Amino acid sequence: MNADRSTADRARAALALSALLLALALCPVAAAAETGFSLLSSEAPQTVRLAVGKSLILNSGSDVGRVSLAAPDNADLLLISPRQIYLTGKKAGTTNLTLWDRRGRIMTVYDLEILPDVTHLKRLIHTVLPEETGIKVFASGESLTLSGSVSSAVNMSTALSLAQAVSPDKVVNLMSVGGVHQVMLEVRVAEMSRTVMRRMGFNFAYLSSGLVLYSFLNGLTGLDENGVLTLTDNVNAAFTKDMGGGSFSGFLDALKANNLVRILAEPNLICISGETANFLAGGEIPIPVPQGLGTTAIEYKPFGVGLKFTPTVLGSGRVNIRVQPEVSELDYTNALTISGFEIPAITSRRASTVVELGNGQSFAIAGLINDTMRDGANKFPFLGDLPVLGTLFRSSTFQRSETELIIIVTPHLVKPLNMAAQTLPTDGFKEPDDFEFYLLGLTQGQGAQGRDGLPAARPAADTPDADGAGFDGSYGHIAPR
């Protein structure tokens, strides 16, 4: 009997403990319900966008009892009526606006975005660039974003300058330039040089047992360290005659020369707008440079046909070009000897300028007409003035040089070609067969020869540019004339 009562007491104690724990667990919920505490869901609050320096009126569906602005530095507010709030943007940024009703309950939470004013910039771009209808202006945070397509790089630079004036150092450029922006520059360097020279000089030497006479006026003869008569390279005739127990020798320099030189270089190079391209068809000559302690360093100097240019595609098919063409060659007539090495001089024709041309137009960026004449006479006093006989005692030189140089540049807006439309210099070459090589002595097949023995490679077709125009005549590859 006592055992049963003890078991029942333990069961009632366990039941009381469970009820106490349940009551303690439910106490916070009951307290929260009594105080009215709740969390406001703000996963997708309404967004209100406002420009800096601009204002708007926010209307409420019921009377507003209290208003709170999280960042007063970004915006100002004024409650002008129980249901109207006047907002003004002060500084770019984001903040929150919270509204309560008269009972203290939260009505609405707004995300307030204060953005830079883009209306003025849009109006300015439209005024300055009325033809650019594809430019779009957006405000993102404190930055301005420009996107869309423009017709030229110049117009893009203008639009960016206008945006920088409105929002310095806070402009994002997402614009792209439409049209063709690959430029092929065709440069033609043509030079004609003609030299006419006439020389007449006479030196003599008379040797006898009691008399020795030499003439050194014209530099045709000379004496070495042993007193022996030597000749120079200018002597082109000589004779000797025995006279009166002695020997009379004459050395003559009689020369008439006509030289004609023709130089023509046509470098072509393709480059994208705004980039710099370099071209060199030639080589580099090593030049020894004496250093300290008896050592010699090697420095390389380039020569040949070179071209360097930087194109900028402007609007309306115009191209601004910074161009530096150069044609140089080795000149051994003015060579120097350094440390036992013969170093030739380099004769150069170069130009450096900036021009603006239309697509396919040409401009002569450099030209030279040079006409020089030299006439000199060296003679012995009195003897050189004698008629006829005075020729033996004087030296006369006449030289005239005429040079004409012109450099012409032509830019072309180009597009890539089809592989089928491309030609190579080797397309017209045909190997000779055994009959042509051994019996006829030909280095290429007869089907590949044109006039004057030149390869009859088919001429490349004119490459059309953006406007459909091409070069004047055929160009490229060694074509029959």
Short mmCIF file of C-alpha atoms in Angstrom, two decimals:
data_model
loop_
_atom_site.label_atom_id
_atom_site.label_comp_id
_atom_site.label_asym_id
_atom_site.label_seq_id
_atom_site.Cartn_x
_atom_site.Cartn_y
_atom_site.Cartn_z
CA MET A 1 0.00 0.00 0.00
CA ASN A 2 2.84 2.35 0.91
CA ALA A 3 4.70 1.36 -2.24
CA ASP A 4 1.73 2.34 -4.43
CA ARG A 5 1.43 5.71 -2.71
CA SER A 6 5.17 6.39 -3.27
CA THR A 7 4.88 5.60 -6.99
CA ALA A 8 1.90 7.93 -7.40
CA ASP A 9 3.76 10.76 -5.62
CA ARG A 10 6.70 10.41 -7.98
CA ALA A 11 4.41 10.53 -11.03
CA ARG A 12 2.67 13.70 -9.79
CA ALA A 13 6.08 15.35 -9.19
CA ALA A 14 7.28 14.55 -12.71
CA LEU A 15 4.04 15.90 -14.18
CA ALA A 16 4.40 19.15 -12.20
CA LEU A 17 8.02 19.57 -13.38
CA SER A 18 6.98 19.12 -17.02
CA ALA A 19 4.24 21.73 -16.67
CA LEU A 20 6.74 24.17 -15.13
CA LEU A 21 9.23 23.74 -17.98
CA LEU A 22 6.46 24.24 -20.56
CA ALA A 23 5.36 27.44 -18.84
CA LEU A 24 8.90 28.78 -18.81
CA ALA A 25 9.28 28.03 -22.52
CA LEU A 26 6.11 29.89 -23.43
CA CYS A 27 6.89 32.96 -21.30
CA PRO A 28 8.98 34.90 -24.02
CA VAL A 29 6.26 34.40 -26.64
CA ALA A 30 3.65 35.66 -24.22
CA ALA A 31 5.84 38.63 -23.27
CA ALA A 32 6.40 39.52 -26.92
CA ALA A 33 2.69 39.29 -27.60
CA GLU A 34 1.94 41.55 -24.65
CA THR A 35 4.53 44.23 -25.75
CA GLY A 36 3.51 44.13 -29.49
CA PHE A 37 7.15 43.59 -30.74
CA SER A 38 7.48 42.37 -34.38
CA LEU A 39 10.03 42.43 -37.24
CA LEU A 40 9.09 44.38 -40.38
CA SER A 41 9.79 42.48 -43.56
CA SER A 42 12.05 44.64 -45.79
CA GLU A 43 13.21 42.13 -48.36
CA ALA A 44 11.84 44.22 -51.25
CA PRO A 45 11.29 47.81 -50.13
CA GLN A 46 10.10 50.38 -52.60
CA THR A 47 12.84 52.34 -54.38
CA VAL A 48 12.66 56.09 -54.92
CA ARG A 49 15.26 57.69 -57.23
CA LEU A 50 16.14 61.35 -56.83
CA ALA A 51 18.64 63.52 -58.71
CA VAL A 52 21.13 65.73 -56.89
CA GLY A 53 19.76 69.24 -56.65
CA LYS A 54 16.26 68.13 -57.65
CA SER A 55 13.17 67.52 -55.47
CA LEU A 56 9.95 65.49 -55.52
CA ILE A 57 6.77 65.12 -53.46
CA LEU A 58 5.98 61.74 -51.94
CA ASN A 59 2.27 61.10 -51.32
CA SER A 60 1.01 58.76 -48.57
CA GLY A 61 -2.31 56.89 -48.52
CA SER A 62 -2.93 57.75 -44.84
CA ASP A 63 -1.79 60.33 -42.33
CA VAL A 64 1.88 60.18 -41.41
CA GLY A 65 2.65 60.44 -37.71
CA ARG A 66 6.47 60.26 -37.83
CA VAL A 67 9.24 60.32 -40.50
CA SER A 68 12.85 59.13 -40.23
CA LEU A 69 15.75 59.63 -42.74
CA ALA A 70 18.80 57.40 -42.16
CA ALA A 71 21.40 59.70 -43.83
CA PRO A 72 20.41 63.38 -43.59
CA ASP A 73 23.66 64.38 -45.37
CA ASN A 74 22.39 62.86 -48.62
CA ALA A 75 18.85 64.28 -48.66
CA ASP A 76 16.49 66.70 -46.95
CA LEU A 77 12.81 66.15 -46.18
CA LEU A 78 9.93 68.43 -45.23
CA LEU A 79 6.46 67.28 -44.11
CA ILE A 80 4.25 69.80 -45.89
CA SER A 81 0.97 68.05 -44.99
CA PRO A 82 -0.10 64.90 -43.09
CA ARG A 83 0.04 62.96 -46.36
CA GLN A 84 2.77 64.75 -48.39
CA ILE A 85 6.55 64.65 -47.90
CA TYR A 86 8.88 67.01 -49.81
CA LEU A 87 12.28 65.37 -50.62
CA THR A 88 15.39 67.15 -51.93
CA GLY A 89 18.64 65.45 -53.10
CA LYS A 90 21.82 66.89 -51.62
CA LYS A 91 24.63 64.40 -52.35
CA ALA A 92 24.91 61.22 -54.41
CA GLY A 93 24.43 58.09 -52.35
CA THR A 94 21.76 55.81 -50.83
CA THR A 95 19.69 55.96 -47.65
CA ASN A 96 16.39 54.74 -46.13
CA LEU A 97 13.15 56.63 -45.49
CA THR A 98 10.74 55.18 -42.89
CA LEU A 99 7.13 56.31 -42.32
CA TRP A 100 4.93 55.66 -39.22
CA ASP A 101 1.22 56.25 -38.81
CA ARG A 102 -0.40 58.17 -35.93
CA ARG A 103 -0.67 54.97 -33.86
CA GLY A 104 3.09 54.41 -34.06
CA ARG A 105 2.91 51.53 -36.53
CA ILE A 106 5.37 51.37 -39.41
CA MET A 107 3.62 52.16 -42.68
CA THR A 108 6.34 51.95 -45.36
CA VAL A 109 10.13 51.76 -45.80
CA TYR A 110 11.67 53.32 -48.93
CA ASP A 111 15.15 52.83 -50.44
CA LEU A 112 16.15 56.36 -51.46
CA GLU A 113 18.79 56.59 -54.26
CA ILE A 114 20.30 60.02 -54.86
CA LEU A 115 21.99 60.02 -58.29
CA PRO A 116 23.92 62.64 -60.30
CA ASP A 117 21.74 64.73 -62.59
CA VAL A 118 22.21 63.45 -66.18
CA THR A 119 19.58 65.65 -67.80
CA HIS A 120 21.98 68.53 -68.28
CA LEU A 121 24.64 66.23 -69.77
CA LYS A 122 22.16 64.64 -72.19
CA ARG A 123 21.05 68.06 -73.35
CA LEU A 124 24.67 69.19 -73.74
CA ILE A 125 25.68 66.15 -75.80
CA HIS A 126 22.65 66.58 -78.06
CA THR A 127 23.53 70.25 -78.59
CA VAL A 128 27.22 69.68 -79.35
CA LEU A 129 26.85 66.36 -81.22
CA PRO A 130 23.37 66.39 -82.79
CA GLU A 131 24.27 63.60 -85.25
CA GLU A 132 25.21 61.17 -82.46
CA THR A 133 21.86 59.63 -81.54
CA GLY A 134 23.29 56.37 -80.15
CA ILE A 135 24.94 57.78 -77.02
CA LYS A 136 23.27 56.72 -73.77
CA VAL A 137 23.96 58.33 -70.38
CA PHE A 138 23.33 56.54 -67.07
CA ALA A 139 23.99 57.45 -63.45
CA SER A 140 25.38 54.74 -61.17
CA GLY A 141 26.19 55.74 -57.62
CA GLU A 142 28.47 58.76 -57.85
CA SER A 143 29.63 57.95 -61.40
CA LEU A 144 28.33 58.67 -64.88
CA THR A 145 28.29 55.86 -67.45
CA LEU A 146 28.32 56.54 -71.20
CA SER A 147 27.40 53.65 -73.49
CA GLY A 148 26.22 53.10 -77.03
CA SER A 149 27.90 53.65 -80.39
CA VAL A 150 29.52 56.74 -81.92
CA SER A 151 30.56 57.37 -85.49
CA SER A 152 34.17 58.43 -84.85
CA ALA A 153 36.88 58.55 -82.21
CA VAL A 154 36.79 62.36 -82.25
CA ASN A 155 33.11 62.42 -81.29
CA MET A 156 33.80 59.89 -78.53
CA SER A 157 36.54 62.14 -77.14
CA THR A 158 34.17 65.12 -77.28
CA ALA A 159 31.43 63.26 -75.39
CA LEU A 160 33.91 62.15 -72.73
CA SER A 161 35.18 65.71 -72.32
CA LEU A 162 31.63 66.95 -71.75
CA ALA A 163 31.04 64.20 -69.18
CA GLN A 164 34.29 65.00 -67.38
CA ALA A 165 33.23 68.63 -67.09
CA VAL A 166 30.01 67.54 -65.36
CA SER A 167 31.53 64.82 -63.15
CA PRO A 168 35.35 65.04 -63.00
CA ASP A 169 37.19 61.72 -62.67
CA LYS A 170 33.90 59.84 -62.25
CA VAL A 171 33.08 58.87 -65.84
CA VAL A 172 32.85 55.27 -67.07
CA ASN A 173 33.30 54.89 -70.84
CA LEU A 174 31.45 51.95 -72.38
CA MET A 175 31.05 53.52 -75.83
CA SER A 176 32.23 51.84 -79.02
CA VAL A 177 33.22 53.42 -82.32
CA GLY A 178 31.44 52.12 -85.40
CA GLY A 179 32.73 51.97 -88.97
CA VAL A 180 36.11 50.97 -90.44
CA HIS A 181 39.13 51.73 -88.25
CA GLN A 182 41.95 49.94 -90.04
CA VAL A 183 44.10 52.24 -92.15
CA MET A 184 46.51 51.21 -94.88
CA LEU A 185 49.06 53.90 -95.64
CA GLU A 186 50.57 53.90 -99.11
CA VAL A 187 53.82 55.87 -99.32
CA ARG A 188 55.66 56.61 -102.54
CA VAL A 189 59.22 57.94 -102.42
CA ALA A 190 60.59 58.97 -105.83
CA GLU A 191 64.00 60.52 -106.46
CA MET A 192 65.93 61.38 -109.62
CA SER A 193 69.58 62.41 -109.35
CA ARG A 194 71.84 63.41 -112.24
CA THR A 195 75.51 64.36 -112.04
CA VAL A 196 77.64 65.83 -114.83
CA MET A 197 81.40 66.14 -114.28
CA ARG A 198 84.31 67.24 -116.42
CA ARG A 199 87.96 67.22 -115.31
CA MET A 200 91.15 68.18 -117.12
CA GLY A 201 94.60 68.10 -115.51
CA PHE A 202 98.23 67.47 -116.49
CA ASN A 203 101.34 66.65 -114.48
CA PHE A 204 104.82 66.07 -115.88
CA ALA A 205 108.19 64.76 -114.74
CA TYR A 206 111.56 65.40 -116.46
CA LEU A 207 114.57 63.36 -115.43
CA SER A 208 118.12 63.86 -116.74
CA SER A 209 121.62 63.51 -115.39
CA GLY A 210 121.75 67.07 -114.16
CA LEU A 211 118.10 68.18 -113.97
CA VAL A 212 114.95 66.83 -112.27
CA LEU A 213 111.56 68.55 -112.70
CA TYR A 214 108.20 67.48 -111.20
CA SER A 215 104.69 68.97 -111.42
CA PHE A 216 102.27 68.28 -108.53
CA LEU A 217 99.59 70.87 -109.23
CA ASN A 218 96.72 68.50 -110.06
CA GLY A 219 97.40 65.93 -107.37
CA LEU A 220 98.01 63.24 -110.00
CA THR A 221 101.51 62.41 -108.78
CA GLY A 222 103.45 62.52 -105.54
CA LEU A 223 106.61 61.38 -103.75
CA ASP A 224 106.83 58.64 -101.14
CA GLU A 225 109.16 58.65 -98.12
CA ASN A 226 112.01 57.38 -100.34
CA GLY A 227 111.60 60.16 -102.91
CA VAL A 228 110.16 57.83 -105.55
CA LEU A 229 107.47 59.23 -107.84
CA THR A 230 104.02 57.70 -107.17
CA LEU A 231 100.73 57.95 -109.04
CA THR A 232 97.23 58.49 -107.72
CA ASP A 233 93.93 56.96 -108.87
CA ASN A 234 93.05 60.07 -110.88
CA VAL A 235 95.66 59.30 -113.57
CA ASN A 236 93.90 57.79 -116.58
CA ALA A 237 96.63 58.34 -119.24
CA ALA A 238 100.44 58.59 -119.24
CA PHE A 239 103.29 58.75 -121.75
CA THR A 240 107.11 58.91 -121.72
CA LYS A 241 109.51 60.50 -124.24
CA ASP A 242 113.31 60.47 -124.32
CA MET A 243 114.54 63.99 -124.89
CA GLY A 244 118.10 65.41 -124.89
CA GLY A 245 119.70 62.73 -122.81
CA GLY A 246 116.76 62.75 -120.38
CA SER A 247 113.28 61.34 -120.02
CA PHE A 248 110.10 63.40 -120.13
CA SER A 249 106.91 61.81 -118.72
CA GLY A 250 103.38 63.18 -118.81
CA PHE A 251 100.39 62.13 -116.66
CA LEU A 252 96.94 63.10 -117.82
CA ASP A 253 93.58 63.33 -116.03
CA ALA A 254 90.89 63.82 -118.68
CA LEU A 255 87.42 62.77 -117.61
CA LYS A 256 83.84 63.45 -118.62
CA ALA A 257 81.18 61.60 -116.59
CA ASN A 258 77.38 61.53 -116.66
CA ASN A 259 75.64 59.73 -113.80
CA LEU A 260 71.92 59.10 -113.45
CA VAL A 261 70.27 57.59 -110.36
CA ARG A 262 66.61 56.66 -109.94
CA ILE A 263 65.23 55.65 -106.54
CA LEU A 264 61.64 54.55 -106.01
CA ALA A 265 60.26 53.01 -102.82
CA GLU A 266 56.62 52.16 -102.12
CA PRO A 267 56.19 50.88 -98.55
CA ASN A 268 52.61 49.97 -97.54
CA LEU A 269 51.53 49.29 -93.97
CA ILE A 270 48.21 48.60 -92.21
CA CYS A 271 47.45 49.75 -88.68
CA ILE A 272 44.39 50.15 -86.47
CA SER A 273 43.28 53.65 -85.53
CA GLY A 274 45.18 55.12 -82.59
CA GLU A 275 48.05 52.60 -82.69
CA THR A 276 51.60 52.99 -84.06
CA ALA A 277 53.02 50.73 -86.78
CA ASN A 278 56.66 50.29 -87.89
CA PHE A 279 58.05 48.88 -91.11
CA LEU A 280 61.67 48.31 -92.24
CA ALA A 281 62.88 46.58 -95.38
CA GLY A 282 66.65 46.70 -95.26
CA GLY A 283 69.07 45.72 -92.56
CA GLU A 284 71.38 46.86 -89.81
CA ILE A 285 75.06 47.57 -90.27
CA PRO A 286 77.48 46.93 -87.37
CA ILE A 287 79.56 49.96 -86.42
CA PRO A 288 82.52 49.58 -84.01
CA VAL A 289 82.52 52.13 -81.19
CA PRO A 290 85.82 52.52 -79.29
CA GLN A 291 85.41 52.10 -75.54
CA GLY A 292 87.71 52.52 -72.57
CA LEU A 293 90.72 50.30 -71.83
CA GLY A 294 91.26 49.56 -75.51
CA THR A 295 87.98 47.70 -76.00
CA THR A 296 85.56 48.11 -78.89
CA ALA A 297 81.78 47.76 -78.78
CA ILE A 298 79.45 47.10 -81.68
CA GLU A 299 76.48 49.35 -82.37
CA TYR A 300 73.95 48.56 -85.09
CA LYS A 301 72.50 51.25 -87.34
CA PRO A 302 69.43 50.42 -89.47
CA PHE A 303 69.18 51.29 -93.15
CA GLY A 304 66.76 50.60 -95.98
CA VAL A 305 63.13 51.53 -96.57
CA GLY A 306 61.40 52.38 -93.30
CA LEU A 307 57.97 53.65 -92.35
CA LYS A 308 56.42 54.64 -89.03
CA PHE A 309 52.95 56.10 -88.74
CA THR A 310 50.10 56.59 -86.27
CA PRO A 311 46.63 56.99 -87.82
CA THR A 312 43.52 58.38 -86.15
CA VAL A 313 40.21 57.88 -87.96
CA LEU A 314 38.10 61.03 -87.74
CA GLY A 315 34.52 61.61 -88.77
CA SER A 316 33.28 61.77 -92.37
CA GLY A 317 35.95 59.36 -93.66
CA ARG A 318 38.93 61.59 -92.77
CA VAL A 319 42.17 60.30 -91.29
CA ASN A 320 44.73 62.18 -89.19
CA ILE A 321 48.20 60.69 -89.74
CA ARG A 322 51.51 61.18 -87.98
CA VAL A 323 53.92 59.72 -90.53
CA GLN A 324 57.71 59.26 -90.67
CA PRO A 325 58.93 57.67 -93.94
CA GLU A 326 62.63 57.08 -94.57
CA VAL A 327 64.78 55.71 -97.38
CA SER A 328 68.50 55.18 -96.65
CA GLU A 329 71.39 53.37 -98.30
CA LEU A 330 75.06 52.65 -97.62
CA ASP A 331 77.52 55.13 -99.12
CA TYR A 332 81.06 53.74 -99.43
CA THR A 333 82.38 56.86 -101.19
CA ASN A 334 82.30 58.68 -97.83
CA ALA A 335 83.44 55.72 -95.74
CA LEU A 336 85.63 56.04 -92.66
CA THR A 337 88.23 53.67 -91.26
CA ILE A 338 88.00 53.06 -87.50
CA SER A 339 90.23 50.51 -85.75
CA GLY A 340 90.96 48.87 -89.09
CA PHE A 341 87.29 48.62 -90.06
CA GLU A 342 85.87 50.43 -93.08
CA ILE A 343 82.62 52.06 -91.98
CA PRO A 344 80.37 53.32 -94.80
CA ALA A 345 78.28 56.46 -94.46
CA ILE A 346 74.48 56.28 -94.68
CA THR A 347 72.65 58.49 -97.16
CA SER A 348 69.11 59.12 -95.91
CA ARG A 349 65.92 60.74 -97.14
CA ARG A 350 63.39 61.10 -94.34
CA ALA A 351 60.38 63.20 -93.42
CA SER A 352 58.29 63.59 -90.27
CA THR A 353 54.97 65.41 -90.26
CA VAL A 354 51.27 65.28 -89.35
CA VAL A 355 48.64 65.56 -92.08
CA GLU A 356 44.89 65.11 -92.35
CA LEU A 357 43.50 63.47 -95.48
CA GLY A 358 40.30 61.98 -96.78
CA ASN A 359 39.96 58.32 -97.62
CA GLY A 360 41.97 57.66 -100.81
CA GLN A 361 43.32 61.20 -101.10
CA SER A 362 47.03 61.88 -101.61
CA PHE A 363 49.32 64.54 -100.26
CA ALA A 364 52.93 65.38 -101.13
CA ILE A 365 54.34 65.72 -97.63
CA ALA A 366 57.93 66.44 -98.71
CA GLY A 367 59.74 67.65 -101.81
CA LEU A 368 63.25 68.74 -102.75
CA ILE A 369 64.76 70.27 -105.87
CA ASN A 370 68.51 70.71 -105.51
CA ASP A 371 70.75 72.10 -108.26
CA THR A 372 74.42 72.65 -107.44
CA MET A 373 77.33 73.60 -109.69
CA ARG A 374 81.04 73.76 -108.97
CA ASP A 375 83.65 75.18 -111.32
CA GLY A 376 87.28 75.50 -110.28
CA ALA A 377 90.71 76.03 -111.84
CA ASN A 378 94.21 75.68 -110.36
CA LYS A 379 97.20 76.91 -112.37
CA PHE A 380 100.78 78.13 -112.18
CA PRO A 381 101.12 81.90 -112.33
CA PHE A 382 101.78 83.23 -115.84
CA LEU A 383 102.41 79.76 -117.30
CA GLY A 384 98.82 78.65 -116.75
CA ASP A 385 97.54 81.73 -118.62
CA LEU A 386 99.39 80.95 -121.84
CA PRO A 387 97.13 79.90 -124.73
CA VAL A 388 97.31 76.21 -125.66
CA LEU A 389 100.59 75.64 -123.84
CA GLY A 390 99.02 76.79 -120.59
CA THR A 391 96.96 73.58 -120.48
CA LEU A 392 100.07 71.80 -119.26
CA PHE A 393 100.28 74.10 -116.24
CA ARG A 394 96.69 74.24 -115.02
CA SER A 395 93.89 71.99 -113.77
CA SER A 396 90.17 72.63 -114.42
CA THR A 397 87.14 70.95 -112.80
CA PHE A 398 83.44 71.36 -113.54
CA GLN A 399 80.69 69.49 -111.68
CA ARG A 400 76.93 69.91 -111.66
CA SER A 401 74.39 67.89 -109.66
CA GLU A 402 70.61 67.96 -109.98
CA THR A 403 68.35 66.14 -107.52
CA GLU A 404 64.55 66.00 -107.33
CA LEU A 405 62.81 64.19 -104.48
CA ILE A 406 59.13 63.83 -103.63
CA ILE A 407 57.29 61.84 -100.95
CA ILE A 408 53.55 61.20 -101.36
CA VAL A 409 51.26 59.56 -98.79
CA THR A 410 47.79 58.10 -99.39
CA PRO A 411 45.65 56.63 -96.59
CA HIS A 412 42.97 54.00 -97.27
CA LEU A 413 40.29 52.69 -94.94
CA VAL A 414 40.43 48.93 -95.49
CA LYS A 415 38.61 45.77 -94.47
CA PRO A 416 39.87 42.18 -94.39
CA LEU A 417 39.91 40.27 -97.67
CA ASN A 418 38.67 36.82 -98.51
CA MET A 419 41.41 34.21 -98.69
CA ALA A 420 40.32 33.43 -102.27
CA ALA A 421 40.92 37.06 -103.30
CA GLN A 422 44.50 37.17 -101.99
CA THR A 423 47.50 36.69 -104.26
CA LEU A 424 51.15 36.02 -103.52
CA PRO A 425 54.32 36.93 -105.45
CA THR A 426 54.94 33.20 -105.98
CA ASP A 427 51.55 32.50 -107.59
CA GLY A 428 52.90 32.98 -111.15
CA PHE A 429 56.15 31.07 -110.69
CA LYS A 430 56.70 27.82 -112.55
CA GLU A 431 59.72 25.59 -112.10
CA PRO A 432 61.65 24.84 -115.31
CA ASP A 433 61.70 21.28 -116.56
CA ASP A 434 64.89 19.51 -117.63
CA PHE A 435 64.63 20.73 -121.24
CA GLU A 436 64.16 24.37 -120.20
CA PHE A 437 66.91 24.24 -117.55
CA TYR A 438 69.69 22.29 -119.32
CA LEU A 439 69.15 23.17 -122.98
CA LEU A 440 67.48 26.59 -122.87
CA GLY A 441 69.23 27.80 -119.72
CA LEU A 442 66.02 29.08 -118.14
CA THR A 443 65.65 29.52 -114.38
CA GLN A 444 61.84 29.39 -114.55
CA GLY A 445 59.30 27.79 -116.77
CA GLN A 446 58.35 29.53 -120.00
CA GLY A 447 54.72 29.70 -118.97
CA ALA A 448 55.70 32.04 -116.11
CA GLN A 449 57.80 34.56 -118.07
CA GLY A 450 56.62 37.91 -119.23
CA ARG A 451 58.36 40.57 -121.21
CA ASP A 452 61.92 41.53 -120.24
CA GLY A 453 62.26 38.18 -118.46
CA LEU A 454 60.14 39.30 -115.52
CA PRO A 455 57.83 36.83 -113.78
CA ALA A 456 54.36 37.05 -115.21
CA ALA A 457 52.59 36.92 -111.86
CA ARG A 458 49.01 38.03 -112.16
CA PRO A 459 48.62 41.57 -110.83
CA ALA A 460 46.71 41.97 -107.61
CA ALA A 461 43.25 43.40 -107.98
CA ASP A 462 42.60 46.84 -106.60
CA THR A 463 41.59 46.60 -102.98
CA PRO A 464 38.36 48.50 -102.45
CA ASP A 465 38.18 50.70 -99.43
CA ALA A 466 35.15 51.54 -97.30
CA ASP A 467 33.67 53.72 -100.04
CA GLY A 468 34.27 51.26 -102.85
CA ALA A 469 37.21 53.19 -104.33
CA GLY A 470 40.60 51.57 -104.93
CA PHE A 471 44.13 52.47 -105.90
CA ASP A 472 45.01 54.07 -109.20
CA GLY A 473 45.97 51.12 -111.41
CA SER A 474 47.29 47.71 -110.44
CA TYR A 475 49.81 47.26 -107.68
CA GLY A 476 51.69 44.51 -105.87
CA HIS A 477 53.77 41.58 -107.16
CA ILE A 478 56.16 41.76 -110.11
CA ALA A 479 53.75 42.15 -113.02
CA PRO A 480 54.56 42.37 -116.75
CA ARG A 481 54.95 45.93 -118.01
#
